[in-house]
Amino acid sequence: MEVSFSKEIEALRLGAGDVFHGEGILAITKGLLQSGVAYVGGYQGAPVSHLLDVMVQAKPYMDELGVHVEACSNEASAAAMLGASIHYPLRGAVTWKSIVGTNVAADALSNLASPGVKGGVLIVVGEDYGEGASVIQERTHAYALKSGMCLLDPRPDLGRMVDMVEHGFRLSETSNMPCIMELRIRTCHVRGSFECRDNLAPAVSTRALMEEPAGFDYMRLAHPPVTFRHEKLKGEQRLPAARRYIAEQGLNELIPGTHQDLGIVVQGGLYNALIRSLQQLGLADAFGATDIPLLVLNVTYPLVPEQVADFCVGKRAVLVVEEGQPEYIEQEIATLLRRRDIQAPLHGCDMLPPAGELGVEVMAGGLAKFAARYLPQHAQDSAHGWLAGNQERRAAAAAKLDAPLPARPPSFCIGCPERPVFAALKLAQQDSGPVHIAADIGCHAFGTFEPFSMGHSILGYGMSLASRAGVSPMMQRRALSIMGDGGFWHNGLLTGVQSALFNGDDAVLLIFKNGYTSATGTQDIISTPDDEAKERAADKQQSLVDKNTTIESTLKGLGVQWLRTVHTYHVDTMRATLNEAFTTDFNGLKVIIAEGECQLERQRRIKPWIASLLQKGERVVRVKYGVDEDVCNGDHACIRLSGCPTLTIKDNPDPLKVDPVAVVIDGCVGCGLCGANAHAATLCPSFYRAEVVQNPKWHERLLHSLRGAVVRALQPA
């Protein structure tokens, strides 16, 4: 991985008396080391990628502490690491993106939660929910409920978040339950500071090895008949122990208010938005002082019945601020209140929307309903005026527009090696006819947006080949499955390739081999070229992904007989290869490897190299593409076939022509796709290739001067 976290790594060394400044997920990383964590693993994915990325790059420092760091192949393998804490007093932490990552890890988590743990376990999940989310809209809460795992949802304050990391390990050890800490997108990236403590080297570590393994204990296996005993232990011992610890340590926070006859129960992660919303009603200030008492649930499962009951008893009404559906917390509170014959009216989803992120504006609308009903004296101070003002400003802005703003869906990066493959696929379907396309998670999922609009389903990371299994036998034409090299190693190899070979399926698989798990931050994978390969490259501007043939070797070893490797920017060759796969008489799995290095990583690699050459005064040639505006006919088929952000339109300079012409704007990285598309699709010959020479030689300067003089002489006066 070319992205450097050197500053973040230095922050991990801070000790007692130092003050950490930074964002939430990095504070969590520091909290793990202050807690004496013995091993860390995980799978990359926003918004918690930095935790694992920093740990991997800080391996020398981790070795000093004796902390083992493992970059896992998927979330299931990360969750399985936690088995180390079943028998041994080892504190372990793993991380991934939820809910999709938690789905993958579910089997291991169930088998971990059944016998319980001896060493503290903390699972840090990025709760990618609501606005800006990139996954299905579900919550982690259901997993905590079904498997018997504590669920932490810390208030978004760095000091509190770090404290909850340390308490999370102790809570896990006290109750023998694994603990999940969910961090929303905003919580991961909230910035602040906290006073550090010294990092703790674990008592048992890579520097202090255990002499003997634990003795055999059948009770520590998730296997009948002992699993029946495990189920009883969850209710009889573990949950009561967890509740005692939560109450004794004050993990949930009670914030007093002047209106003692009312109350709000809020998930810790929503606290900041709640305070801001209460401000709009004049019921709180910017420093957190509130007129309505709050019960802030930094632990949302298990709830402490006595704590909730004491908070609700004698109140005219209680509002539960819970994000998402079903309303697990609201239902549980309603049950425990009625069992204690506490008749305080309980509100939640009747005033707040049951689905979607509870942002400040949405939350303020629900709070306004609550205040209008129970604090009518504050009606004139309610958020109605603020909300109405927001709507008026939106309406005024919309009225100034001649037309609605166009949609701006996400797209491939400039020069992305995957864009030309979709252009080739578009052309191939003109030849062979439309095909069913099973898409996948990754950068290539942008192919589902315009101008390509390809992909009938996305059912999981690396699951595309498996997801076409029920479709392809029913189709006249062969179905196409698309996955990246990250998805191939994550899940596709076993669930897709192995299954297709075992069943003798007549399938077509297209694997994007860009060298990294790019969509999650360009982390290294097993097929990433090593540093030596990069250093040995004679021309630093050439692609390096072909230096690693692990994917090809693996496929051949499994028995794949029809295998083609094509450079992604060769659109015409890729088009022909796709057509061959769709029409060949070969009956079996056909794999096309689309090879092209991630453009972000390529630019990160070559830009410093080019800068060093320029600083030395050496000659540097940069390729740039352009459009001859006199030749362009304004058809714009090139744009519909490419979708590159640097290929756009401008007004036609010819006053006799109405249609705008295509233009290549600044930002072009010279990948050559526009020219390759023009050739493959037989488009107009308006594209040209230019070489921009910096620090030219003396003879090049002389030749340039002569050419300029000739051009000026030929121009009319």
XYZ file of C-alpha atoms in Angstrom, residues 21 26 123 293 351 396 413 431 492 544 602 685:
12
model
C -5.136 15.134 18.656
C -7.240 6.611 15.320
C -14.904 -6.324 17.671
C -32.795 14.608 31.471
C -42.444 10.604 16.511
C -35.534 29.674 -3.053
C -11.261 7.514 -11.231
C -21.777 -8.122 -31.602
C -14.810 -15.636 -5.035
C 3.358 -3.588 -12.529
C 0.297 4.198 -10.324
C -10.729 10.569 -36.156
